[in-house]
CSV table of C-alpha atoms in Angstrom, one decimal:
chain,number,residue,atom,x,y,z
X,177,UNK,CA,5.5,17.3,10.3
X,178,UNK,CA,9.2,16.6,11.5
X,179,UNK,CA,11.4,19.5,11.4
X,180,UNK,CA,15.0,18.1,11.8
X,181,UNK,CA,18.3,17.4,9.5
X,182,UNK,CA,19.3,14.7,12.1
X,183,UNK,CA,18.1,11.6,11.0
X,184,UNK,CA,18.5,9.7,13.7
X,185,UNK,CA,16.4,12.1,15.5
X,186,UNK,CA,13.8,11.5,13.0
X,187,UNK,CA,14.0,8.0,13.3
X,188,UNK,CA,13.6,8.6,16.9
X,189,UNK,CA,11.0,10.6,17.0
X,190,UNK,CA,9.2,8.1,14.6
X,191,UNK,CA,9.8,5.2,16.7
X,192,UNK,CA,8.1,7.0,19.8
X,193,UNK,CA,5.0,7.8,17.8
X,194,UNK,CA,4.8,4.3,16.6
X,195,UNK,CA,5.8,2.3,19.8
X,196,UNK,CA,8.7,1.0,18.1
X,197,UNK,CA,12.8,0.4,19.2
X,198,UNK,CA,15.2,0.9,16.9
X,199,UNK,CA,16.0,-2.7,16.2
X,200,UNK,CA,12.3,-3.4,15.5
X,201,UNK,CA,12.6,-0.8,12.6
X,202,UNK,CA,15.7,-2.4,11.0
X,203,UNK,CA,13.5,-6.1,11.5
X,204,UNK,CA,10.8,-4.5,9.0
X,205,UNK,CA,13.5,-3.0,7.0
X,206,UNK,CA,15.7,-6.3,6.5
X,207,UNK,CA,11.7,-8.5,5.9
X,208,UNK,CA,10.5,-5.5,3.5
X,209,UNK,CA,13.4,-4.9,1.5
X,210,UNK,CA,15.4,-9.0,1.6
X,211,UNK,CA,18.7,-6.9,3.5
X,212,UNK,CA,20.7,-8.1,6.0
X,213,UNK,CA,21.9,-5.2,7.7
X,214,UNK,CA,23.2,-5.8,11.3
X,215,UNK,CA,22.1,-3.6,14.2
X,216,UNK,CA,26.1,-2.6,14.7
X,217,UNK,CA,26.0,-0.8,11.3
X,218,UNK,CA,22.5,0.4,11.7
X,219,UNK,CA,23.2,1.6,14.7
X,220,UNK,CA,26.7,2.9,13.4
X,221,UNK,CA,25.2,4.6,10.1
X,222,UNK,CA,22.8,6.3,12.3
X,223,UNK,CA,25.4,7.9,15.0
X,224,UNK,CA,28.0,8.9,12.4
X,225,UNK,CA,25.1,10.2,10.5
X,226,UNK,CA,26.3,8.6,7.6
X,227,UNK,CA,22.8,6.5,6.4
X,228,UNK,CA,22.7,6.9,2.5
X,229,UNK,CA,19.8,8.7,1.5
X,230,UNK,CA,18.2,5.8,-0.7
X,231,UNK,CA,18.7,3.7,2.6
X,232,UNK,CA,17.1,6.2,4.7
X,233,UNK,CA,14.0,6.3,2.2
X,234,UNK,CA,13.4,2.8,2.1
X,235,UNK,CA,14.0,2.4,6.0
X,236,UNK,CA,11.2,5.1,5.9
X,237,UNK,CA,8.7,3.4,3.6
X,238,UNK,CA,9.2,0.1,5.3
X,239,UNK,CA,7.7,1.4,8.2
X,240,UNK,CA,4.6,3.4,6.4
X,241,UNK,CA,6.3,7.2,6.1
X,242,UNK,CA,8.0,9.1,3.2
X,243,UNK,CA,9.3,12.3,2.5
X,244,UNK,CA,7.4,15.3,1.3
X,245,UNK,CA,9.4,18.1,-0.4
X,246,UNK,CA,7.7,21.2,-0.6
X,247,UNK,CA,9.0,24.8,-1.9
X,248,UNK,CA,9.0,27.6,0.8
X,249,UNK,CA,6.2,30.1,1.1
């Protein structure tokens, strides 16, 4: 489990695990999902931390991961 509100970070993180750069994520994104997003604003949404969450979901599933949301214990 990934504890951070950075999602750059978690896509980071993510990427080490899986052996992946960042470009190769946004590759499987663009194939899965038909976009055409350019590395620049990938790159760009992901510094300015401004990725919209439906993006940031789909970027996710694209490359086998979702989010669980669990209440606090």
């Amino acid at each position: 489990m990934i504890n951070n509100k950075d999602i750059k970070e978690v896509l980071m993180i993510i990427s080490h695990r899986e052996g992946l750069k960042q470009g190769d994520i946004l590759d499987i994104y663009n194939r899965t999902y038909n976009k055409n997003i350019t590395k620049q604003s990938f790159s760009r949404s992901l510094k300015d931390n401004t990725m919209k969450y439906i993006t940031f979901l789909e970027v996710l599933d694209s490359i086998g991961y979702e989010i669980e949301i669990k209440k606090k214990i």
